[in-house]
Tab-separated table of C-alpha atoms in Angstrom:
chain	number	residue	atom	x	y	z
A	1074	UNK	CA	63.059	135.256	83.374
A	1075	UNK	CA	66.565	134.521	81.297
A	1076	UNK	CA	66.329	133.740	77.525
A	1077	UNK	CA	69.455	131.474	78.422
A	1078	UNK	CA	68.535	129.966	81.743
A	1079	UNK	CA	69.425	126.906	82.895
A	1080	UNK	CA	72.325	126.516	80.369
A	1081	UNK	CA	75.615	126.726	79.961
A	1082	UNK	CA	78.222	127.640	77.568
A	1083	UNK	CA	82.057	128.074	76.756
A	1084	UNK	CA	83.161	130.952	75.183
A	1085	UNK	CA	86.381	131.287	74.188
A	1086	UNK	CA	88.174	134.839	73.806
A	1087	UNK	CA	85.754	136.065	76.043
A	1088	UNK	CA	89.008	137.893	78.105
A	1089	UNK	CA	87.929	141.390	75.776
A	1090	UNK	CA	86.207	142.592	73.049
A	1091	UNK	CA	82.802	140.464	71.432
A	1092	UNK	CA	83.707	137.720	73.725
A	1093	UNK	CA	83.578	139.422	76.311
A	1094	UNK	CA	80.577	141.398	75.496
A	1095	UNK	CA	78.966	137.663	75.140
A	1096	UNK	CA	80.121	136.539	78.175
A	1097	UNK	CA	78.380	139.539	79.710
A	1098	UNK	CA	74.731	139.286	77.686
A	1099	UNK	CA	74.692	135.967	78.709
A	1100	UNK	CA	74.953	136.382	82.222
A	1101	UNK	CA	72.406	138.702	82.304
A	1102	UNK	CA	70.129	135.880	80.633
A	1103	UNK	CA	70.588	133.174	82.675
A	1104	UNK	CA	73.372	131.546	81.343
A	1105	UNK	CA	75.968	130.444	83.237
A	1106	UNK	CA	79.935	131.015	81.757
A	1107	UNK	CA	82.352	129.339	81.103
A	1108	UNK	CA	85.763	132.035	79.948
A	1109	UNK	CA	87.961	130.717	78.572
A	1110	UNK	CA	91.140	133.272	76.870
A	1111	UNK	CA	95.102	132.799	76.407
A	1112	UNK	CA	94.776	136.383	78.661
A	1113	UNK	CA	94.784	134.547	82.342
A	1114	UNK	CA	94.829	138.802	84.314
A	1115	UNK	CA	91.519	139.474	82.365
A	1116	UNK	CA	89.593	136.783	81.959
A	1117	UNK	CA	89.247	135.708	85.737
A	1118	UNK	CA	88.651	139.537	86.488
A	1119	UNK	CA	86.468	139.520	84.927
A	1120	UNK	CA	85.219	136.158	86.142
A	1121	UNK	CA	85.413	137.498	89.395
A	1122	UNK	CA	83.019	140.587	88.178
A	1123	UNK	CA	80.323	138.290	86.838
A	1124	UNK	CA	80.382	135.815	90.241
A	1125	UNK	CA	81.001	132.215	91.059
A	1126	UNK	CA	77.608	131.446	90.307
A	1127	UNK	CA	77.725	132.518	87.252
A	1128	UNK	CA	81.151	132.629	86.044
A	1129	UNK	CA	84.422	130.724	85.570
A	1130	UNK	CA	87.748	131.193	84.117
A	1131	UNK	CA	89.344	128.226	82.317
A	1132	UNK	CA	93.118	129.547	80.365
A	1133	UNK	CA	92.808	127.863	76.249
A	1134	UNK	CA	94.794	128.047	73.837
A	1135	UNK	CA	92.541	127.005	70.835
A	1136	UNK	CA	94.779	125.251	68.850
A	1137	UNK	CA	95.766	122.626	71.961
A	1138	UNK	CA	93.761	119.498	72.016
A	1139	UNK	CA	94.239	119.217	76.035
A	1140	UNK	CA	94.289	123.038	76.419
A	1141	UNK	CA	90.553	121.626	75.043
A	1142	UNK	CA	89.937	118.816	76.640
A	1143	UNK	CA	90.808	120.842	80.187
A	1144	UNK	CA	88.650	123.613	79.357
A	1145	UNK	CA	85.293	120.935	79.203
A	1146	UNK	CA	86.335	119.112	81.714
A	1147	UNK	CA	86.019	121.695	83.923
A	1148	UNK	CA	83.036	123.473	82.937
A	1149	UNK	CA	81.106	120.234	83.189
A	1150	UNK	CA	83.104	119.923	87.353
A	1151	UNK	CA	82.029	123.879	87.898
A	1152	UNK	CA	78.332	123.578	86.242
A	1153	UNK	CA	77.749	119.909	86.414
A	1154	UNK	CA	76.765	119.618	82.462
A	1155	UNK	CA	78.051	121.947	78.582
A	1156	UNK	CA	75.119	122.543	76.297
A	1157	UNK	CA	76.546	125.764	74.545
A	1158	UNK	CA	79.941	126.642	73.458
A	1159	UNK	CA	80.679	130.248	71.235
A	1160	UNK	CA	83.353	130.032	69.139
A	1161	UNK	CA	85.011	133.260	68.620
A	1162	UNK	CA	88.998	133.096	69.516
A	1163	UNK	CA	90.865	134.684	66.645
A	1164	UNK	CA	93.930	136.218	65.630
A	1165	UNK	CA	94.762	138.708	61.989
A	1166	UNK	CA	97.532	139.374	60.528
A	1167	UNK	CA	98.953	141.643	57.122
A	1168	UNK	CA	101.173	140.993	54.531
A	1169	UNK	CA	99.628	139.869	51.261
A	1170	UNK	CA	100.204	136.453	51.050
A	1171	UNK	CA	103.778	136.076	48.391
A	1172	UNK	CA	104.886	138.236	51.800
A	1173	UNK	CA	103.908	135.995	54.269
A	1174	UNK	CA	105.551	133.789	56.494
A	1175	UNK	CA	104.667	129.763	56.000
A	1176	UNK	CA	105.178	130.603	59.856
A	1177	UNK	CA	102.746	132.501	59.854
A	1178	UNK	CA	99.892	131.327	57.791
A	1179	UNK	CA	100.272	128.570	59.744
A	1180	UNK	CA	99.530	130.311	63.079
A	1181	UNK	CA	96.404	132.434	62.083
A	1182	UNK	CA	95.327	128.607	60.471
A	1183	UNK	CA	95.765	127.530	64.111
A	1184	UNK	CA	94.039	129.747	66.373
A	1185	UNK	CA	91.693	130.402	63.763
A	1186	UNK	CA	90.254	127.367	62.069
A	1187	UNK	CA	92.021	124.798	64.115
A	1188	UNK	CA	90.804	126.003	67.264
A	1189	UNK	CA	86.992	125.483	65.421
A	1190	UNK	CA	87.906	122.371	64.730
A	1191	UNK	CA	88.354	120.992	68.202
A	1192	UNK	CA	86.023	123.166	70.161
A	1193	UNK	CA	83.098	121.702	67.878
A	1194	UNK	CA	85.159	118.534	68.019
A	1195	UNK	CA	85.701	118.396	71.983
A	1196	UNK	CA	82.316	119.954	72.422
A	1197	UNK	CA	79.772	118.523	70.415
A	1198	UNK	CA	79.729	115.126	73.042
A	1199	UNK	CA	79.203	116.770	75.981
A	1200	UNK	CA	76.634	118.852	74.544
A	1201	UNK	CA	74.953	116.043	73.205
A	1202	UNK	CA	74.749	114.094	75.853
A	1203	UNK	CA	73.189	117.106	77.730
A	1204	UNK	CA	70.333	116.738	75.553
A	1205	UNK	CA	71.498	118.847	72.751
A	1206	UNK	CA	72.117	122.728	72.902
A	1207	UNK	CA	73.837	125.491	70.585
A	1208	UNK	CA	77.731	125.761	68.490
A	1209	UNK	CA	77.812	129.419	67.411
A	1210	UNK	CA	81.064	129.717	65.326
A	1211	UNK	CA	82.505	133.598	64.510
A	1212	UNK	CA	84.294	134.171	61.053
A	1213	UNK	CA	83.876	136.774	59.568
A	1214	UNK	CA	82.135	139.287	56.702
A	1215	UNK	CA	85.823	137.891	55.139
A	1216	UNK	CA	84.845	134.927	54.829
A	1217	UNK	CA	82.056	135.155	51.754
A	1218	UNK	CA	83.989	138.495	50.435
A	1219	UNK	CA	88.051	138.652	49.412
A	1220	UNK	CA	90.621	141.438	51.379
A	1221	UNK	CA	93.760	142.170	50.817
A	1222	UNK	CA	95.931	142.069	52.909
A	1223	UNK	CA	95.039	139.387	55.329
A	1224	UNK	CA	95.075	136.782	53.073
A	1225	UNK	CA	95.659	134.038	56.299
A	1226	UNK	CA	92.825	135.530	58.112
A	1227	UNK	CA	90.556	134.949	54.914
A	1228	UNK	CA	91.438	131.879	54.700
A	1229	UNK	CA	91.024	130.511	57.568
A	1230	UNK	CA	86.870	131.714	57.747
A	1231	UNK	CA	86.227	130.594	54.841
A	1232	UNK	CA	86.784	127.311	56.655
A	1233	UNK	CA	85.213	128.139	59.537
A	1234	UNK	CA	81.818	128.231	56.958
A	1235	UNK	CA	82.325	124.810	55.636
A	1236	UNK	CA	83.157	123.517	59.285
A	1237	UNK	CA	79.958	125.365	60.258
A	1238	UNK	CA	77.465	123.471	57.636
A	1239	UNK	CA	79.255	119.841	58.291
A	1240	UNK	CA	78.611	120.220	61.502
A	1241	UNK	CA	75.761	121.328	61.536
A	1242	UNK	CA	74.360	117.917	58.973
A	1243	UNK	CA	76.147	115.611	61.548
A	1244	UNK	CA	75.329	116.648	64.927
A	1245	UNK	CA	70.933	117.816	63.913
A	1246	UNK	CA	70.842	114.000	64.712
A	1247	UNK	CA	71.900	114.379	68.105
A	1248	UNK	CA	69.530	118.498	68.982
A	1249	UNK	CA	72.663	120.573	67.995
A	1250	UNK	CA	72.712	123.514	66.014
A	1251	UNK	CA	75.734	124.743	64.492
A	1252	UNK	CA	75.798	128.458	63.204
A	1253	UNK	CA	77.947	130.845	61.727
A	1254	UNK	CA	78.362	135.236	62.864
A	1255	UNK	CA	79.725	137.473	59.969
A	1256	UNK	CA	81.014	140.249	61.858
A	1257	UNK	CA	82.427	143.224	59.551
A	1258	UNK	CA	84.292	145.919	61.149
A	1259	UNK	CA	83.216	145.406	64.933
A	1260	UNK	CA	85.149	147.934	67.905
A	1261	UNK	CA	87.169	146.157	69.251
A	1262	UNK	CA	91.239	145.302	70.548
A	1263	UNK	CA	91.928	143.265	67.410
A	1264	UNK	CA	89.938	144.847	64.537
A	1265	UNK	CA	93.340	147.850	64.920
A	1266	UNK	CA	95.681	146.204	65.619
A	1267	UNK	CA	98.197	148.871	63.617
A	1268	UNK	CA	97.496	151.183	66.241
A	1269	UNK	CA	96.038	153.335	63.176
A	1270	UNK	CA	94.582	156.509	63.864
A	1271	UNK	CA	90.466	156.332	65.514
A	1272	UNK	CA	89.303	159.664	63.077
A	1273	UNK	CA	90.894	158.248	59.791
A	1274	UNK	CA	89.488	154.918	61.120
A	1275	UNK	CA	85.887	156.247	61.020
A	1276	UNK	CA	86.317	157.745	57.863
A	1277	UNK	CA	86.687	155.436	56.543
A	1278	UNK	CA	83.252	153.213	57.877
A	1279	UNK	CA	81.542	156.721	57.110
A	1280	UNK	CA	82.777	156.338	53.151
A	1281	UNK	CA	82.159	152.563	52.596
A	1282	UNK	CA	79.976	150.938	54.918
A	1283	UNK	CA	76.339	151.979	54.028
A	1284	UNK	CA	75.540	152.803	58.052
A	1285	UNK	CA	78.498	155.225	58.228
A	1286	UNK	CA	79.931	153.505	61.405
A	1287	UNK	CA	82.054	150.756	62.703
A	1288	UNK	CA	80.011	148.314	64.445
A	1289	UNK	CA	79.453	147.272	68.347
A	1290	UNK	CA	80.800	144.211	70.316
A	1291	UNK	CA	77.901	144.351	72.200
A	1292	UNK	CA	75.058	144.137	68.841
A	1293	UNK	CA	77.637	141.035	67.890
A	1294	UNK	CA	76.101	139.628	71.433
A	1295	UNK	CA	73.189	140.280	70.640
A	1296	UNK	CA	72.594	137.951	67.139
A	1297	UNK	CA	74.862	135.194	69.507
A	1298	UNK	CA	72.378	135.021	72.189
A	1299	UNK	CA	69.767	134.437	69.409
A	1300	UNK	CA	72.027	132.283	67.895
A	1301	UNK	CA	72.301	130.627	71.076
A	1302	UNK	CA	68.636	130.233	72.384
A	1303	UNK	CA	65.205	129.038	71.370
A	1304	UNK	CA	64.191	132.410	69.545
A	1305	UNK	CA	66.011	130.576	66.480
A	1306	UNK	CA	64.935	127.117	67.006
A	1307	UNK	CA	64.233	125.907	62.687
A	1308	UNK	CA	67.647	127.482	62.201
A	1309	UNK	CA	71.427	125.459	61.381
A	1310	UNK	CA	74.018	125.421	59.496
A	1311	UNK	CA	73.944	129.055	57.941
A	1312	UNK	CA	76.013	132.162	58.328
A	1313	UNK	CA	74.612	135.070	59.554
A	1314	UNK	CA	76.715	138.240	58.495
A	1315	UNK	CA	76.333	141.555	60.917
A	1316	UNK	CA	78.272	144.432	58.811
A	1317	UNK	CA	75.983	148.026	59.256
A	1318	UNK	CA	75.673	146.862	54.706
A	1319	UNK	CA	79.429	146.374	53.954
A	1320	UNK	CA	78.759	143.248	51.994
A	1321	UNK	CA	76.025	144.950	49.785
A	1322	UNK	CA	78.147	146.264	47.915
A	1323	UNK	CA	80.852	149.631	47.403
A	1324	UNK	CA	79.543	153.211	48.310
A	1325	UNK	CA	80.975	155.372	45.675
A	1326	UNK	CA	79.057	158.675	47.422
């Protein structure tokens, strides 16, 4: 018996990285998953691999309300209900604050912050109609600390924690639990958009992360599974840091 037997979960940013690993794990645990992304080729290939009984792919630009309405409708059409959401999609841009163009800041907010808001707004009524369920918002280590050169990202991820807490309070009466995941450095395509040499990154993690390595996306997926299942039945409105100890403090030696 799987931990998510009978559940229907929509996962954004599911074509690769953390979203892909969550989709694979959730399907293995008995869930039927709706894979949502703008990377249509990769998303469709993953849905085909997982099989029609377990997965469907839908195109979803998380910053567009019409796309959300269509994605939730597709989930209900394919599997009859929706009782789980993983707001995983996100983007990262590098710039010091004073050098950040307004358009770039707004682009990051549109995906990372507005996308989470629209996900909760659109999916929650359907989750409530299914008798309750869970929402997991993917924030970041940077939602709990500052970090230079990614100000737009940091601001959007701080906002996700606020949205998570408000949603947890408002949706509790509808039997919906809402929590946030705060990953540190995770080995995904988004974590190294500047294509820094992997050996250089490994040295950085060994120096500054107490566990001495970059995180694996499957580790984040297991935390999402915990927050989406009955093992976390009395937890809502909380941020869960998964960062190898990075946020604990500075490692000097």
